[in-house]
């Protein structure tokens, strides 16, 4: 990035910070703050200035206005002495943070095939799944779940309730494992001893009871959806599908499809009473459901989503220096409609001339921009800033 | 003699409960009395016995309490046992003692609650109040419902994240709207963890030196017993028996040493730590059998399962399938002992960070600063030792290679 470009971007960021309403995190005075500035090292070397702390809201806002940082972070942890060296900070507790980034969710191989917009869409799907776990399994109220677009390739979720703050990293790891289905053993949800339920006189043999709670509930739903689906399929196709899932012979598969169309059996399955016939496809279903329902973290198992207590997380309502987009808080009710390349754009439309140094394209505010190396293009300010922050263009 | 009323006989079996220590406080028996008065000699002997049983059997026998006098002995023996443990001041003894008390309490509670009556509910309520665990009872929709108690997942995790059996993993639990369902027995097992944490929390106590010296007649045996155990484990478990080269426990990184020492003391070690230690030892050449031997002291040792797991990590014939985890990974799972980075954030455990500095708990050292992998630590340390050996007057030990 050329000096002129850097100064231009910085000036624009400054304008943003002087007009924006910055939202500070709960208990901000107990947090450590860190910033990457548009300094002479930027962006080749990102120097994080950390161990800062602020006692008044006006000080934070003042700092942002004066320095217009490229990146602004605060600690998920709360400290007694947030500005002290790591050793002397005195940990009090930490928010529960989930960082869903395209980097973690899409494997390297897949990455090249995705456009920026598609990538964001994929991460959104995972985020929706995670929220479902947090609300229905973990019982967090929607008001406790702060959802934020990261400003680049993902979403952050912050939970700041008193009770999660005391969780240690091991406990946090258990939460990650839960949403990622790590260590899941479906057999634990089966009740095999059904002596006390009266099934005598029933024609159909009940294999086991599946408790519709926790992961058991997700599995049961997956099974029911699957059976409904095959019941509605054209026969030949249904047989193929069932054969594949259970590695079955045709005859067996046909039988399963026949039963899937039987309403009384289906009613029973909805109550968790799983007939014997399901057994051959059980494992296949478990596998399919688990992989589709769990929150993915690509193949990088050692990349914890949230177990780390001491991490810095982007300040919501600040700007992301690699995209110029806002780190934007999103309400869960309107998450479906949220479109980052529309809603997180903060800069205006006045034309800016840029010199393109690398081929690139992006859709912002519904407009598609495609630029080629070497060309000089006049684009709206928000697109110009996006390309400059990405390192695709310089100011002319 | 103390004035006892109804519940006291029962309480004396659980002397670490707040109610029990209140009894002792209100009884007017002073510390001085407890330590010197002839009237309390039986309590003192029972106190010493508690520690002994813990060391030798890993359990503290629960006597049948028939009289107030007996209850008093049982009640007072507990603070005395804590004083003894503190005077010896050995971290392993602390862990082993706490674990034995907690385990025995669990067994007793399980026995008492097996009646399945409303007395069950009382015990559960009482214990959850005692340990600040929020608890609720499940109404029974089906008869075969065996889970009767439910806890908020945060309380559940506080005490189970170190338990290693997969059924304790949150992902395998019926978690609905923040509540985890448990059977009564499982609830009591969680209480065992809570008891363990509580007993261990402020041990060793700060006992004046002079006082400890006056108790040397009680502590001497304990020290000796401890020494015997130490010899048995320290020297025995790593002697090269299969002729592999370079295996010097003194060169192990502190994280590995810490896990090994927990295993030796029968402390529950999380799965990630077991994996780390197993992979590490396999990587440096221990055999599966030698490693299984180390796990024998774990609280829920199951030879067949351990063998299966060790062999899984070992891979097929000879080739080691897994490399020991890196320092980063160790840190993530809270298995690094580096003081700055292994901070446990949980309130319960966070309360006593000062204890971590005491006793024989291993810490990271200078070598840790130079490496990013426990195996590199070991290699580097071996190299340094060898150098020392050559430069020094050469009392060469077995650190040099023997056979291949």
PDB file of C-alpha atoms in Angstrom, chain A residues 87 91 135-140 162-163 165-171 173-175 177-178 181-185 188-189 191 193-194 196-197 209 211-215 217 302 304 307 309-310, chain B residues 134 142-147 152-154 157-158 161-162 166-179 181 183 270 272 329 331-335 340-341 343-347 349:
ATOM      1  CA  UNK A  87       1.365 -12.010  34.399  1.00  0.00           C
ATOM      2  CA  UNK A  91      -7.992 -12.606  35.528  1.00  0.00           C
ATOM      3  CA  UNK A 135     -30.829 -21.223  22.337  1.00  0.00           C
ATOM      4  CA  UNK A 136     -32.376 -24.671  22.412  1.00  0.00           C
ATOM      5  CA  UNK A 137     -29.723 -26.800  24.046  1.00  0.00           C
ATOM      6  CA  UNK A 138     -27.786 -24.332  26.153  1.00  0.00           C
ATOM      7  CA  UNK A 139     -30.839 -22.270  26.995  1.00  0.00           C
ATOM      8  CA  UNK A 140     -29.389 -18.840  26.351  1.00  0.00           C
ATOM      9  CA  UNK A 162     -22.371 -13.769  34.746  1.00  0.00           C
ATOM     10  CA  UNK A 163     -22.487 -17.534  34.770  1.00  0.00           C
ATOM     11  CA  UNK A 165     -17.669 -15.833  32.842  1.00  0.00           C
ATOM     12  CA  UNK A 166     -16.369 -18.296  35.377  1.00  0.00           C
ATOM     13  CA  UNK A 167     -15.918 -21.141  32.899  1.00  0.00           C
ATOM     14  CA  UNK A 168     -12.361 -22.412  32.530  1.00  0.00           C
ATOM     15  CA  UNK A 169     -10.866 -23.491  29.214  1.00  0.00           C
ATOM     16  CA  UNK A 170     -11.674 -27.129  29.815  1.00  0.00           C
ATOM     17  CA  UNK A 171     -15.301 -26.303  30.397  1.00  0.00           C
ATOM     18  CA  UNK A 173     -13.826 -26.954  25.326  1.00  0.00           C
ATOM     19  CA  UNK A 174     -16.801 -29.111  26.320  1.00  0.00           C
ATOM     20  CA  UNK A 175     -19.129 -26.514  24.841  1.00  0.00           C
ATOM     21  CA  UNK A 177     -17.207 -30.246  21.515  1.00  0.00           C
ATOM     22  CA  UNK A 178     -20.947 -30.183  21.983  1.00  0.00           C
ATOM     23  CA  UNK A 181     -20.337 -33.224  17.903  1.00  0.00           C
ATOM     24  CA  UNK A 182     -16.826 -34.149  19.019  1.00  0.00           C
ATOM     25  CA  UNK A 183     -16.896 -37.339  21.042  1.00  0.00           C
ATOM     26  CA  UNK A 184     -20.592 -37.859  20.368  1.00  0.00           C
ATOM     27  CA  UNK A 185     -21.778 -41.387  21.053  1.00  0.00           C
ATOM     28  CA  UNK A 188     -25.877 -43.352  24.869  1.00  0.00           C
ATOM     29  CA  UNK A 189     -29.219 -41.829  23.875  1.00  0.00           C
ATOM     30  CA  UNK A 191     -32.848 -46.834  25.979  1.00  0.00           C
ATOM     31  CA  UNK A 193     -34.534 -51.814  28.387  1.00  0.00           C
ATOM     32  CA  UNK A 194     -38.137 -51.269  27.475  1.00  0.00           C
ATOM     33  CA  UNK A 196     -41.865 -51.287  31.438  1.00  0.00           C
ATOM     34  CA  UNK A 197     -43.480 -49.976  28.294  1.00  0.00           C
ATOM     35  CA  UNK A 209     -36.386 -45.763  22.524  1.00  0.00           C
ATOM     36  CA  UNK A 211     -34.657 -39.900  23.895  1.00  0.00           C
ATOM     37  CA  UNK A 212     -35.534 -36.742  22.055  1.00  0.00           C
ATOM     38  CA  UNK A 213     -33.254 -34.474  24.012  1.00  0.00           C
ATOM     39  CA  UNK A 214     -29.864 -32.947  23.359  1.00  0.00           C
ATOM     40  CA  UNK A 215     -28.255 -34.637  20.391  1.00  0.00           C
ATOM     41  CA  UNK A 217     -33.481 -34.789  19.523  1.00  0.00           C
ATOM     42  CA  UNK A 302      -6.958 -28.266  16.630  1.00  0.00           C
ATOM     43  CA  UNK A 304     -10.538 -24.160  18.784  1.00  0.00           C
ATOM     44  CA  UNK A 307     -11.785 -22.586  24.229  1.00  0.00           C
ATOM     45  CA  UNK A 309      -9.988 -17.549  27.482  1.00  0.00           C
ATOM     46  CA  UNK A 310      -7.508 -14.870  26.667  1.00  0.00           C
TER      47      UNK A 310
ATOM     48  CA  UNK B 134     -28.417 -25.325  41.497  1.00  0.00           C
ATOM     49  CA  UNK B 142     -42.158 -42.160  31.586  1.00  0.00           C
ATOM     50  CA  UNK B 143     -41.666 -44.831  34.116  1.00  0.00           C
ATOM     51  CA  UNK B 144     -38.379 -45.898  32.659  1.00  0.00           C
ATOM     52  CA  UNK B 145     -36.997 -42.441  33.157  1.00  0.00           C
ATOM     53  CA  UNK B 146     -33.968 -42.954  35.292  1.00  0.00           C
ATOM     54  CA  UNK B 147     -32.644 -39.435  35.264  1.00  0.00           C
ATOM     55  CA  UNK B 152     -27.628 -26.029  34.855  1.00  0.00           C
ATOM     56  CA  UNK B 153     -24.908 -26.962  32.392  1.00  0.00           C
ATOM     57  CA  UNK B 154     -22.498 -24.451  33.906  1.00  0.00           C
ATOM     58  CA  UNK B 157     -19.266 -28.548  33.695  1.00  0.00           C
ATOM     59  CA  UNK B 158     -17.644 -27.150  36.801  1.00  0.00           C
ATOM     60  CA  UNK B 161     -14.851 -31.437  32.660  1.00  0.00           C
ATOM     61  CA  UNK B 162     -12.038 -33.496  34.158  1.00  0.00           C
ATOM     62  CA  UNK B 166     -17.382 -40.452  27.434  1.00  0.00           C
ATOM     63  CA  UNK B 167     -20.732 -40.586  29.167  1.00  0.00           C
ATOM     64  CA  UNK B 168     -19.708 -37.494  31.132  1.00  0.00           C
ATOM     65  CA  UNK B 169     -19.006 -35.502  28.027  1.00  0.00           C
ATOM     66  CA  UNK B 170     -21.597 -32.794  27.652  1.00  0.00           C
ATOM     67  CA  UNK B 171     -22.216 -33.807  24.047  1.00  0.00           C
ATOM     68  CA  UNK B 172     -23.508 -37.163  25.267  1.00  0.00           C
ATOM     69  CA  UNK B 173     -25.858 -35.634  27.785  1.00  0.00           C
ATOM     70  CA  UNK B 174     -29.504 -34.801  27.479  1.00  0.00           C
ATOM     71  CA  UNK B 175     -29.053 -31.061  27.463  1.00  0.00           C
ATOM     72  CA  UNK B 176     -32.260 -29.104  27.030  1.00  0.00           C
ATOM     73  CA  UNK B 177     -32.653 -25.382  27.542  1.00  0.00           C
ATOM     74  CA  UNK B 178     -29.510 -25.250  29.609  1.00  0.00           C
ATOM     75  CA  UNK B 179     -30.318 -28.152  31.940  1.00  0.00           C
ATOM     76  CA  UNK B 181     -30.294 -34.537  33.355  1.00  0.00           C
ATOM     77  CA  UNK B 183     -29.337 -40.107  37.636  1.00  0.00           C
ATOM     78  CA  UNK B 270      -8.662 -35.611  31.564  1.00  0.00           C
ATOM     79  CA  UNK B 272      -6.516 -34.982  26.501  1.00  0.00           C
ATOM     80  CA  UNK B 329      -2.204 -27.907  21.877  1.00  0.00           C
ATOM     81  CA  UNK B 331      -2.008 -25.090  26.300  1.00  0.00           C
ATOM     82  CA  UNK B 332      -5.373 -25.189  24.572  1.00  0.00           C
ATOM     83  CA  UNK B 333      -6.458 -28.144  26.615  1.00  0.00           C
ATOM     84  CA  UNK B 334      -5.133 -26.685  29.810  1.00  0.00           C
ATOM     85  CA  UNK B 335      -2.392 -29.283  30.120  1.00  0.00           C
ATOM     86  CA  UNK B 340       0.921 -17.611  32.927  1.00  0.00           C
ATOM     87  CA  UNK B 341      -0.739 -19.589  30.245  1.00  0.00           C
ATOM     88  CA  UNK B 343      -4.632 -20.143  34.242  1.00  0.00           C
ATOM     89  CA  UNK B 344      -7.827 -21.870  35.033  1.00  0.00           C
ATOM     90  CA  UNK B 345     -10.625 -19.389  34.759  1.00  0.00           C
ATOM     91  CA  UNK B 346     -13.172 -21.275  36.753  1.00  0.00           C
ATOM     92  CA  UNK B 347     -14.182 -19.493  39.885  1.00  0.00           C
ATOM     93  CA  UNK B 349     -10.503 -23.427  41.008  1.00  0.00           C
TER      94      UNK B 349
END
